Amino acid sequence: MSATPKKNRAGRRILATAAGLATVGAMVAALPAGADDRGKPAGHHPGRTVDVQLLSFNDLHGNLEPPAGSSGEVVHQHADGTTEKIKAGGVEYLATHLRTARQGNPYSVTAAAGDMIGASPLMSGLFHDEPTIEALNKLKLDVSSVGNHEFDEGAKELARMQNGGCHPTGGCYEQGKTFPGANFPYLAANVTNEKTGKPILDPYFIWERKGVKIGFIGVTLEGTPNIVTAEGVKGLKFGDEVETIDKYTKVLERKGVKSIVALIHEGGAPASSSYNYDCDSPGAGDGISGPVVDIAKKLNPQVDALVTGHTHQAYVCTVPDPSGKPRMVTSASSYGKLYTDTTLTYDRRTKDIVRTSVESANHVVSRDVPKAADMTSLIERWNTLAAPIANRPQGYISADINGRGSTDYEKPLGDLITDAQLAGLAPADKGGAQIALMNPGGIRSDLVYKASGAEGDGVVTYGEAFTVQPFTNMMNVVDLTGAQLIAGLQQQVSGSNEASPKILQVSKGFTYTLDMTRTGAARVVVDSVKLNGEPIDPAKSYRVAMNEFLAGGGDGFPALAQGKNKLVGASDLDVFNAYLAANSSASAPIAPPKADRITVVK
């Protein structure tokens, strides 16, 4: 199925009527009350206004090649309520779609809402995401906010992404070439140096075309330190999103810029998994919840639109601003599977956006269009450099083993990863682990049975394993008391994780019940927590394996940071690959685990 910019447009236009502001579908055939004969709302002045096309996307995570399995699909909802999965993504197709969308639009700006890099597949991750920055330059990206993953390798490496230069240890990857850095500004308005108090990168960017000026303010989520390694955010302070954007909105206004777009690496949870569902049903913004809703409701009314990300979800919503006026809030899923096309009508006299004429829609980056030749060349060039490592077989599977593609709390791939960690770290000289825990956000993809190249079906290559676990976190084994372990389980569904639970993946032999009919920490049924059938003893000490991010209390698990007698092991990727090699073969591949360790009551 094709979902080009000219077809299946699921946008909506916010129009002024005699009864006040109302949200109506962009596909309505009849002109609304109060509109002039060109379909523009009352108050529109032909010649004085110009339509600016804002193309946006988020959370690319270095996915230059088409994502495999469920990571490369979007759900389309038909008018009769049925749904269809569409293969989507791949920078060769994204480039074609964006270039086609720009045709006939002299005022077109392209923006992103963070996590362009980090947690990337091998082809980009192996080269510290230089291939992705090169691709974004070719895409003519105008501006992006930073996301939390831009800090995976620290502020100095992020500065290199912006300014260029060869990697401090890896050097220059292509003979005679020095990495030029990003042609677009990375914005980090709420990320400041602890010593100086100044933003580490530009806080805002003013886009200008023939007298039209639009200001972009870029922020990442205030909670970034909770989801990035301590080393990655060392010496940095992350400020409140609303306070920061309001501050720089006033700065832009003093510069005469009244049209403002906020690029926010924080997101929401839509009511539907379909990218084209009506987020404004039954009322404006009713189809979305989560942190970005609170931000949108508090943010200065002078901000005209919010481009968001982080949650990897798709939505186009109108959330009322503090004055009660509808304001567009968008997100384009992840991995380059969608892009958002928003029309901002700019009034040359007021220098502001005519908010009542803003329209927006998400479009599928379908794979039924010609590939962009320059992106194909880029991918082939970097793949040639990566091939000796990427194509090396690591193990065998008998069917898809879903991680990112599973919507259940316990994921089959999570079970496989934790079993690998337990096996690798159980020997006494490796740490003596009895239990292994894995944060769900660290599982970045699925293991797909169908061959991605010439390796053959069921073969897991190094590149595919890397895509699943791209952080190469070092494994830790620590002593935790039973009480600390139970407290860690309770923090999955309480504290900072109460609104959006982060359910840890657990190794074989570790079982418990999660009762989601309860609230907060009570959701973990304490009496059900067992190891090999024996209840966990709060006073007893257990050896627990987990990656260094979790062992540092990351993802809102401070109880896990209380571990003692730490032993540092191999990286999570090395442990995973060793397990695949030792426990599978072409004649005896690994089958998908049953995912039956956590009993969930709903």
Coordinates of C-alpha atoms in Angstrom, one line a residue:
M1 CA 0.0 0.0 0.0
S2 CA 1.3 3.5 -0.8
A3 CA 1.0 6.3 1.6
T4 CA 2.6 9.1 -0.3
P5 CA 2.2 12.8 0.6
K6 CA -0.6 13.1 -2.0
K7 CA -2.7 10.2 -0.7
N8 CA -4.4 9.2 2.5
R9 CA -3.7 12.5 4.1
A10 CA -5.0 12.2 7.7
G11 CA -4.4 15.8 8.6
R12 CA -6.8 18.1 10.3
R13 CA -7.3 21.9 10.1
I14 CA -8.1 24.1 13.1
L15 CA -10.7 26.6 11.9
A16 CA -12.3 29.6 13.5
T17 CA -16.1 29.5 13.3
A18 CA -18.9 31.7 14.7
A19 CA -19.2 29.4 17.6
G20 CA -15.5 29.6 18.4
L21 CA -12.6 27.4 17.7
A22 CA -13.3 23.8 16.5
T23 CA -11.2 21.0 15.2
V24 CA -12.4 19.5 11.9
G25 CA -11.0 17.0 9.5
A26 CA -8.7 18.3 6.7
M27 CA -10.7 16.1 4.2
V28 CA -14.0 17.9 4.8
A29 CA -15.4 18.8 1.4
A30 CA -17.5 21.8 2.3
L31 CA -16.0 25.1 3.4
P32 CA -16.5 25.8 7.1
A33 CA -18.5 28.7 8.4
G34 CA -16.4 31.8 8.6
A35 CA -14.0 30.8 5.8
D36 CA -13.3 32.9 2.7
D37 CA -13.7 31.6 -0.9
R38 CA -10.2 30.2 -0.8
G39 CA -10.9 27.9 2.1
K40 CA -8.9 30.0 4.5
P41 CA -10.4 31.0 7.9
A42 CA -11.9 34.4 8.5
G43 CA -9.2 36.9 9.1
H44 CA -6.9 35.4 6.5
H45 CA -5.4 38.0 4.2
P46 CA -4.4 36.8 0.7
G47 CA -0.9 38.2 -0.2
R48 CA -0.1 39.0 3.4
T49 CA 0.3 35.4 4.5
V50 CA 2.5 32.7 3.3
D51 CA 2.3 28.9 4.0
V52 CA 5.5 27.5 5.5
Q53 CA 6.0 23.7 5.2
L54 CA 7.5 22.2 8.3
L55 CA 8.7 18.6 7.7
S56 CA 9.7 16.8 10.9
F57 CA 10.8 13.4 12.3
N58 CA 12.3 12.1 15.5
D59 CA 14.2 9.1 17.1
L60 CA 16.0 8.0 13.9
H61 CA 18.7 6.2 16.1
G62 CA 21.0 5.8 13.2
N63 CA 18.6 3.5 11.3
L64 CA 19.9 4.2 7.8
E65 CA 19.0 0.8 6.4
P66 CA 15.3 -0.3 6.5
P67 CA 14.6 -1.6 10.0
A68 CA 14.0 -5.3 10.1
G69 CA 10.9 -7.1 11.5
S70 CA 8.3 -5.2 13.6
S71 CA 10.8 -2.4 14.0
G72 CA 10.2 -1.6 10.3
E73 CA 6.4 -1.6 10.3
V74 CA 3.7 1.0 11.0
V75 CA 0.0 0.3 11.5
H76 CA -2.5 2.0 9.1
Q77 CA -6.1 2.2 10.2
H78 CA -8.7 2.0 7.4
A79 CA -12.1 3.9 7.5
D80 CA -13.9 0.6 8.4
G81 CA -11.8 0.2 11.5
T82 CA -9.6 -2.6 10.1
T83 CA -5.8 -2.2 10.3
E84 CA -2.9 -3.0 8.0
K85 CA 0.8 -3.2 8.7
I86 CA 3.0 -1.4 6.2
K87 CA 6.7 -1.9 5.8
A88 CA 8.4 1.4 6.3
G89 CA 11.7 3.2 6.9
G90 CA 15.2 3.3 5.4
V91 CA 17.0 6.6 4.7
E92 CA 17.0 5.8 0.9
Y93 CA 13.2 6.0 1.0
L94 CA 13.1 8.8 3.6
A95 CA 15.2 11.0 1.3
T96 CA 12.9 10.4 -1.6
H97 CA 9.7 11.1 0.4
L98 CA 11.1 14.3 1.9
R99 CA 12.4 15.6 -1.5
T100 CA 9.1 14.8 -3.1
A101 CA 7.2 16.6 -0.3
R102 CA 9.3 19.7 -0.7
Q103 CA 8.5 20.1 -4.4
G104 CA 6.3 23.2 -5.0
N105 CA 6.9 24.5 -1.5
P106 CA 9.4 27.4 -1.6
Y107 CA 9.1 27.9 2.1
S108 CA 10.1 24.5 3.5
V109 CA 12.0 23.8 6.7
T110 CA 13.0 20.4 8.0
A111 CA 13.4 19.8 11.8
A112 CA 13.9 16.9 14.2
A113 CA 13.2 16.2 17.8
G114 CA 16.3 14.4 19.0
D115 CA 17.8 10.9 19.2
M116 CA 19.1 11.1 15.6
I117 CA 22.1 9.2 16.9
G118 CA 22.8 6.7 19.7
A119 CA 21.5 3.1 20.2
S120 CA 22.2 2.8 16.4
P121 CA 22.6 -0.4 14.3
L122 CA 26.2 -1.5 13.6
M123 CA 26.7 0.3 10.3
S124 CA 26.4 3.6 12.1
G125 CA 27.2 2.7 15.7
L126 CA 30.5 1.1 14.7
F127 CA 31.7 4.4 13.4
H128 CA 30.3 6.5 16.3
D129 CA 27.4 7.6 14.1
E130 CA 29.4 9.6 11.6
P131 CA 27.4 7.8 8.8
T132 CA 24.1 9.1 10.3
I133 CA 25.3 12.7 10.5
E134 CA 26.5 12.5 6.9
A135 CA 23.0 11.1 5.9
L136 CA 21.2 13.9 7.8
N137 CA 23.4 16.5 6.0
K138 CA 22.3 15.0 2.7
L139 CA 18.7 15.0 3.8
K140 CA 19.0 18.8 4.3
L141 CA 18.0 18.7 7.9
D142 CA 17.8 22.3 9.0
V143 CA 17.7 21.9 12.8
S144 CA 17.4 19.3 15.6
S145 CA 17.0 19.3 19.3
V146 CA 19.3 16.9 21.2
G147 CA 17.7 13.8 22.7
N148 CA 18.9 11.7 25.6
H149 CA 20.8 9.4 23.3
E150 CA 22.9 12.2 22.0
F151 CA 24.6 12.0 25.4
D152 CA 25.5 8.3 25.2
E153 CA 29.1 9.1 24.6
G154 CA 29.2 12.3 26.6
A155 CA 29.2 16.0 25.8
K156 CA 32.6 16.1 24.1
E157 CA 31.5 13.5 21.6
L158 CA 28.3 15.4 21.0
A159 CA 30.4 18.5 20.3
R160 CA 32.4 16.5 17.8
M161 CA 29.1 15.5 16.1
Q162 CA 28.3 19.2 15.8
N163 CA 31.7 20.6 14.9
G164 CA 33.5 17.7 13.2
G165 CA 36.9 16.1 13.6
C166 CA 38.1 12.6 13.8
H167 CA 37.3 10.3 16.7
P168 CA 39.8 10.7 19.6
T169 CA 40.6 6.9 19.7
G170 CA 39.1 5.5 16.5
G171 CA 40.7 8.2 14.4
C172 CA 39.5 8.9 10.8
Y173 CA 37.6 6.0 9.3
E174 CA 38.2 6.8 5.6
Q175 CA 41.6 7.6 4.3
G176 CA 42.1 11.2 3.5
K177 CA 38.7 12.3 5.0
T178 CA 38.1 14.2 8.1
F179 CA 34.5 14.0 9.6
P180 CA 33.0 17.4 8.8
G181 CA 30.3 17.4 11.5
A182 CA 26.6 18.4 11.2
N183 CA 25.6 21.1 8.8
F184 CA 22.5 21.7 11.0
P185 CA 22.6 23.1 14.5
Y186 CA 21.9 20.8 17.4
L187 CA 19.9 22.7 20.0
A188 CA 20.3 22.1 23.7
A189 CA 18.6 25.0 25.5
N190 CA 18.0 23.1 28.8
V191 CA 21.4 21.4 28.9
T192 CA 23.9 23.6 30.7
N193 CA 27.5 23.3 32.0
E194 CA 27.3 22.9 35.7
K195 CA 30.3 25.3 36.2
T196 CA 29.3 28.1 33.8
G197 CA 25.6 27.7 33.7
K198 CA 25.6 28.3 29.9
P199 CA 24.0 25.9 27.3
I200 CA 26.5 23.5 25.9
L201 CA 25.2 24.1 22.4
D202 CA 22.9 26.7 20.8
P203 CA 19.6 27.1 22.6
Y204 CA 17.7 28.3 19.6
F205 CA 17.9 28.7 15.8
I206 CA 16.2 31.3 13.6
W207 CA 15.2 30.0 10.2
E208 CA 14.7 32.8 7.6
R209 CA 13.5 32.7 4.1
K210 CA 12.6 35.9 2.1
G211 CA 11.6 37.8 5.2
V212 CA 9.8 35.0 6.9
K213 CA 11.3 34.2 10.3
I214 CA 10.6 31.2 12.5
G215 CA 12.4 30.5 15.7
F216 CA 13.2 26.9 16.9
I217 CA 13.9 26.1 20.5
G218 CA 15.3 22.7 21.3
V219 CA 15.3 20.8 24.5
T220 CA 15.6 17.2 25.7
L221 CA 13.7 15.7 28.6
E222 CA 14.7 17.0 32.1
G223 CA 15.0 13.4 33.2
T224 CA 17.9 12.6 30.8
P225 CA 20.3 11.8 33.7
N226 CA 18.0 9.0 34.8
I227 CA 18.3 7.2 31.5
V228 CA 21.9 7.9 30.4
T229 CA 25.0 6.6 32.1
A230 CA 26.5 8.9 34.7
E231 CA 29.6 9.3 32.6
G232 CA 27.5 10.5 29.6
V233 CA 26.0 13.4 31.6
K234 CA 29.0 14.2 33.8
G235 CA 29.3 17.9 34.5
L236 CA 25.9 18.7 32.9
K237 CA 22.7 20.1 34.3
F238 CA 19.3 19.4 32.7
G239 CA 16.6 22.1 33.2
D240 CA 12.9 22.1 33.2
E241 CA 11.5 21.9 29.7
V242 CA 8.7 24.5 30.2
E243 CA 10.8 27.0 32.1
T244 CA 13.6 26.8 29.5
I245 CA 11.3 27.2 26.5
D246 CA 9.5 30.1 28.0
K247 CA 12.8 31.8 28.7
Y248 CA 14.0 31.5 25.2
T249 CA 10.6 32.4 23.8
K250 CA 11.0 35.8 25.4
V251 CA 14.6 36.0 24.0
L252 CA 13.2 35.4 20.5
E253 CA 10.4 37.9 20.9
R254 CA 12.9 40.5 21.9
K255 CA 14.7 39.7 18.6
G256 CA 11.5 40.3 16.7
V257 CA 10.7 36.6 16.2
K258 CA 7.1 35.8 17.0
S259 CA 6.6 32.5 15.2
I260 CA 8.1 29.8 17.3
V261 CA 8.3 26.0 17.2
A262 CA 9.5 24.0 20.1
L263 CA 11.5 20.8 19.4
I264 CA 11.1 18.7 22.5
H265 CA 12.6 15.3 23.1
E266 CA 9.8 14.2 25.4
G267 CA 6.6 12.6 24.3
G268 CA 3.3 11.0 25.0
A269 CA 1.3 7.8 24.8
P270 CA -1.3 7.7 22.1
A271 CA -4.6 5.9 22.5
S272 CA -4.0 3.9 19.3
S273 CA -1.0 2.2 17.7
S274 CA -2.2 3.4 14.3
Y275 CA -0.2 6.3 13.0
N276 CA -3.3 7.8 11.3
Y277 CA -5.9 7.6 14.1
D278 CA -7.8 10.7 15.1
C279 CA -6.0 12.0 18.2
D280 CA -8.6 14.7 18.6
S281 CA -11.5 12.4 19.3
P282 CA -13.8 12.9 21.0
G283 CA -12.2 16.3 21.8
A284 CA -8.9 18.1 21.2
G285 CA -6.0 16.1 22.5
D286 CA -8.2 13.4 24.0
G287 CA -6.2 10.7 22.2
I288 CA -2.9 11.3 24.0
S289 CA -1.6 11.1 27.5
G290 CA 1.8 11.4 29.1
P291 CA 4.5 14.0 30.0
V292 CA 4.2 16.0 26.7
V293 CA 0.6 16.8 27.5
D294 CA 1.5 18.6 30.7
I295 CA 4.3 20.4 28.9
A296 CA 1.9 21.5 26.1
K297 CA -0.7 22.7 28.5
K298 CA 1.8 24.9 30.4
L299 CA 4.0 26.2 27.6
N300 CA 3.9 29.9 26.6
P301 CA 1.0 30.5 24.1
Q302 CA 3.5 32.3 21.9
V303 CA 4.9 28.9 20.9
D304 CA 2.9 27.9 17.8
A305 CA 3.7 24.2 17.5
L306 CA 5.5 21.3 19.3
V307 CA 7.5 18.7 17.5
T308 CA 8.1 15.9 20.0
G309 CA 9.8 12.5 20.4
H310 CA 11.3 10.0 22.8
T311 CA 8.3 7.6 23.2
H312 CA 8.7 6.3 19.6
Q313 CA 5.0 6.9 19.1
A314 CA 3.0 8.5 16.3
Y315 CA 0.4 11.2 16.9
V316 CA -0.9 14.5 15.5
C317 CA -2.9 16.2 18.2
T318 CA -4.2 19.6 19.1
V319 CA -3.6 20.2 22.8
P320 CA -5.0 23.5 24.2
D321 CA -2.3 26.0 25.3
P322 CA -2.7 27.9 28.6
S323 CA -5.0 30.4 26.9
G324 CA -7.3 27.6 25.7
K325 CA -6.2 27.9 22.1
P326 CA -5.6 24.6 20.2
R327 CA -1.9 24.0 19.4
M328 CA -0.4 21.3 17.2
V329 CA 1.6 18.6 19.0
T330 CA 3.2 16.0 16.7
S331 CA 5.5 12.9 16.8
A332 CA 6.6 10.7 13.9
S333 CA 7.1 7.3 15.5
S334 CA 10.8 6.3 15.2
Y335 CA 13.5 4.8 13.0
G336 CA 12.5 7.0 10.0
K337 CA 9.3 5.2 9.4
L338 CA 7.2 8.3 9.3
Y339 CA 7.6 12.0 8.7
T340 CA 5.2 14.8 9.7
D341 CA 4.1 17.5 7.2
T342 CA 2.8 20.6 9.0
T343 CA 1.6 23.7 7.3
L344 CA 2.2 26.9 9.3
T345 CA 0.5 30.0 7.8
Y346 CA 2.7 33.0 8.5
D347 CA 1.3 36.5 8.6
R348 CA 4.0 39.0 7.3
R349 CA 2.4 41.9 9.1
T350 CA 2.2 40.4 12.6
K351 CA 5.2 38.1 12.0
D352 CA 3.2 35.4 13.7
I353 CA 1.6 32.1 12.8
V354 CA -2.1 32.2 12.1
R355 CA -2.8 29.4 14.5
T356 CA -6.3 28.8 13.2
S357 CA -5.0 27.6 9.9
V358 CA -2.3 25.2 11.1
E359 CA -2.7 21.7 9.7
S360 CA -0.6 18.6 10.1
A361 CA -0.4 14.9 9.2
N362 CA 1.9 12.0 9.5
H363 CA 3.0 10.2 6.3
V364 CA 4.5 6.7 5.9
V365 CA 8.0 6.4 4.6
S366 CA 6.9 3.6 2.3
R367 CA 9.3 1.5 0.4
D368 CA 7.4 1.6 -2.9
V369 CA 9.3 4.7 -4.1
P370 CA 12.6 4.9 -5.9
K371 CA 15.7 4.8 -3.6
A372 CA 17.7 8.0 -3.4
A373 CA 20.9 7.2 -5.2
D374 CA 23.1 9.3 -3.0
M375 CA 21.8 7.5 0.1
T376 CA 22.4 4.1 -1.5
S377 CA 25.9 5.1 -2.3
L378 CA 26.4 6.2 1.3
I379 CA 25.1 3.0 2.8
E380 CA 27.2 0.8 0.4
R381 CA 30.3 2.8 1.3
W382 CA 29.9 2.4 5.1
N383 CA 28.7 -1.2 4.8
T384 CA 31.9 -2.1 2.9
L385 CA 33.9 -0.8 5.9
A386 CA 31.7 -2.6 8.4
A387 CA 31.3 -5.9 6.5
P388 CA 34.2 -7.9 8.0
I389 CA 32.7 -7.5 11.4
A390 CA 29.0 -7.1 10.7
N391 CA 28.5 -10.3 8.6
R392 CA 30.2 -12.7 11.0
P393 CA 27.8 -15.4 12.2
Q394 CA 27.2 -15.6 15.9
G395 CA 24.4 -18.1 16.3
Y396 CA 21.1 -19.6 15.0
I397 CA 17.4 -19.1 15.8
S398 CA 14.4 -21.1 14.7
A399 CA 11.9 -18.2 14.4
D400 CA 11.6 -14.5 15.1
I401 CA 12.4 -13.7 18.8
N402 CA 10.7 -10.4 19.5
G403 CA 12.1 -7.7 21.8
R404 CA 11.2 -4.2 20.7
G405 CA 8.3 -5.7 18.7
S406 CA 6.7 -7.3 21.7
T407 CA 4.0 -5.3 23.5
D408 CA 4.0 -7.6 26.5
Y409 CA 5.8 -6.7 29.7
E410 CA 8.0 -9.8 29.5
K411 CA 9.6 -10.1 26.1
P412 CA 10.9 -13.4 24.6
L413 CA 14.2 -11.6 23.6
G414 CA 14.4 -10.2 27.1
D415 CA 14.3 -13.8 28.5
L416 CA 17.1 -14.8 26.0
I417 CA 19.3 -11.9 26.9
T418 CA 19.0 -12.4 30.7
D419 CA 19.6 -16.1 30.3
A420 CA 22.8 -15.3 28.4
Q421 CA 23.9 -12.9 31.1
L422 CA 23.1 -15.5 33.8
A423 CA 25.0 -18.2 32.0
G424 CA 28.0 -15.9 31.3
L425 CA 28.3 -14.6 34.8
A426 CA 27.2 -17.6 37.0
P427 CA 30.7 -19.2 37.2
A428 CA 32.4 -18.3 40.5
D429 CA 35.3 -16.6 38.7
K430 CA 32.9 -14.6 36.6
G431 CA 30.8 -13.2 39.5
G432 CA 28.7 -16.1 40.8
A433 CA 25.5 -14.6 39.5
Q434 CA 22.2 -16.2 40.6
I435 CA 19.8 -13.8 38.9
A436 CA 20.1 -11.5 35.9
L437 CA 18.1 -8.4 35.2
M438 CA 17.8 -6.4 32.0
N439 CA 16.2 -2.9 31.4
P440 CA 13.6 -3.2 28.6
G441 CA 14.8 0.1 27.0
G442 CA 18.2 -1.5 26.3
I443 CA 16.6 -4.0 23.9
R444 CA 16.6 -2.0 20.7
S445 CA 15.2 -4.5 18.1
D446 CA 14.1 -8.0 17.4
L447 CA 16.0 -11.0 16.3
V448 CA 14.5 -11.8 12.9
Y449 CA 14.6 -15.3 11.3
K450 CA 14.6 -14.1 7.7
A451 CA 18.0 -13.3 6.4
S452 CA 19.0 -9.7 6.1
G453 CA 21.8 -10.4 3.6
A454 CA 23.6 -13.5 2.3
E455 CA 24.0 -15.2 5.7
G456 CA 20.9 -17.4 5.3
D457 CA 17.6 -17.7 7.2
G458 CA 18.0 -18.2 11.0
V459 CA 21.6 -17.0 11.2
V460 CA 22.2 -14.3 13.7
T461 CA 25.1 -12.1 12.6
Y462 CA 27.3 -9.8 14.7
G463 CA 25.6 -6.8 13.1
E464 CA 22.1 -8.1 14.1
A465 CA 23.2 -8.9 17.6
F466 CA 24.7 -5.4 17.8
T467 CA 21.5 -3.8 16.7
V468 CA 19.7 -5.6 19.6
Q469 CA 22.3 -4.4 22.2
P470 CA 24.2 -1.5 20.7
F471 CA 25.4 0.2 24.0
T472 CA 28.1 -2.4 24.8
N473 CA 27.6 -1.7 28.5
M474 CA 29.9 -3.6 30.8
M475 CA 28.2 -6.3 32.9
N476 CA 28.3 -6.0 36.7
V477 CA 27.6 -8.6 39.3
V478 CA 26.7 -7.3 42.8
D479 CA 25.4 -8.4 46.1
L480 CA 21.8 -7.3 46.7
T481 CA 19.7 -8.3 49.7
G482 CA 16.3 -9.8 49.1
A483 CA 14.8 -6.6 50.4
Q484 CA 16.8 -4.5 48.0
L485 CA 15.9 -6.8 45.1
I486 CA 12.2 -6.6 45.9
A487 CA 12.5 -2.8 46.3
G488 CA 14.0 -2.8 42.8
L489 CA 11.0 -4.8 41.4
Q490 CA 8.6 -2.3 43.1
Q491 CA 10.4 0.6 41.4
Q492 CA 9.3 -0.8 38.1
V493 CA 5.8 0.4 38.8
S494 CA 6.3 3.2 41.4
G495 CA 8.2 6.4 41.8
S496 CA 9.4 7.8 38.5
N497 CA 8.1 4.7 36.7
E498 CA 4.6 4.7 38.1
A499 CA 3.0 6.5 35.2
S500 CA 4.9 4.5 32.6
P501 CA 6.1 1.2 34.1
K502 CA 9.5 -0.1 33.1
I503 CA 9.3 -3.9 33.6
L504 CA 12.7 -5.5 34.0
Q505 CA 13.5 -8.7 32.0
V506 CA 14.4 -11.6 34.3
S507 CA 16.5 -14.7 33.9
K508 CA 15.2 -18.3 34.2
G509 CA 14.3 -19.5 37.7
F510 CA 13.3 -16.0 38.8
T511 CA 9.5 -15.6 39.0
Y512 CA 6.9 -13.4 40.5
T513 CA 3.3 -11.9 40.0
L514 CA 2.6 -8.4 38.8
D515 CA -0.9 -7.3 39.7
M516 CA -1.7 -4.3 37.5
T517 CA -5.2 -4.0 39.1
R518 CA -3.4 -2.5 42.1
T519 CA -1.5 0.8 42.3
G520 CA 2.2 1.8 42.8
A521 CA 4.6 -0.6 44.6
A522 CA 1.7 -2.8 45.7
R523 CA 1.5 -4.1 42.1
V524 CA 4.4 -6.4 42.9
V525 CA 3.0 -9.3 44.9
V526 CA 5.9 -9.7 47.3
D527 CA 5.0 -13.2 48.5
S528 CA 5.2 -14.4 44.9
V529 CA 8.8 -13.4 44.3
K530 CA 10.8 -16.6 44.1
L531 CA 14.1 -18.0 42.9
N532 CA 14.0 -21.6 41.7
G533 CA 10.7 -22.0 43.5
E534 CA 12.0 -20.7 46.9
P535 CA 10.6 -17.4 48.3
I536 CA 13.1 -14.6 48.2
D537 CA 14.4 -14.0 51.8
P538 CA 14.6 -10.2 52.5
A539 CA 17.6 -10.7 54.8
K540 CA 19.6 -12.9 52.5
S541 CA 22.2 -11.7 50.0
Y542 CA 21.9 -12.6 46.3
R543 CA 24.4 -12.2 43.5
V544 CA 22.7 -10.2 40.7
A545 CA 24.0 -9.6 37.2
M546 CA 23.0 -6.5 35.3
N547 CA 24.5 -4.0 32.9
E548 CA 26.4 -1.0 34.3
F549 CA 23.6 1.4 33.5
L550 CA 21.1 -0.5 35.7
A551 CA 23.8 -1.1 38.4
G552 CA 24.2 2.6 38.6
G553 CA 20.4 3.1 39.3
G554 CA 19.5 4.1 35.7
D555 CA 15.9 4.1 34.5
G556 CA 14.6 4.9 37.9
F557 CA 16.0 2.0 39.9
P558 CA 17.9 3.5 42.8
A559 CA 17.6 0.2 44.8
L560 CA 19.8 -1.6 42.3
A561 CA 22.5 1.0 42.8
Q562 CA 22.9 -0.2 46.4
G563 CA 24.8 -3.4 45.4
K564 CA 28.0 -4.4 47.2
N565 CA 31.1 -6.4 46.2
K566 CA 30.9 -5.4 42.5
L567 CA 32.6 -7.5 39.9
V568 CA 32.9 -6.1 36.4
G569 CA 32.6 -8.6 33.6
A570 CA 32.6 -8.6 29.8
S571 CA 30.3 -6.3 27.8
D572 CA 26.6 -7.2 27.5
L573 CA 27.1 -7.7 23.7
D574 CA 30.1 -10.1 24.2
V575 CA 28.1 -12.1 26.8
F576 CA 25.2 -12.3 24.4
N577 CA 27.3 -13.4 21.4
A578 CA 29.1 -16.0 23.5
Y579 CA 25.8 -17.5 24.6
L580 CA 24.5 -17.7 21.0
A581 CA 27.7 -19.4 19.9
A582 CA 27.7 -21.9 22.8
N583 CA 24.0 -22.8 22.7
S584 CA 23.0 -22.9 19.1
S585 CA 23.9 -24.4 15.8
A586 CA 22.5 -24.8 12.3
S587 CA 21.0 -28.1 13.3
A588 CA 19.9 -27.0 16.8
P589 CA 18.8 -23.4 16.7
I590 CA 17.5 -21.5 19.6
A591 CA 13.6 -21.4 19.8
P592 CA 11.8 -18.3 21.1
P593 CA 11.5 -18.5 24.9
K594 CA 8.0 -18.9 26.4
A595 CA 8.2 -15.6 28.3
D596 CA 6.3 -17.1 31.3
R597 CA 8.4 -15.9 34.2
I598 CA 6.3 -12.9 35.1
T599 CA 2.6 -13.6 35.8
V600 CA 0.6 -10.5 34.9
V601 CA -2.8 -9.8 36.4
K602 CA -4.8 -7.1 34.5

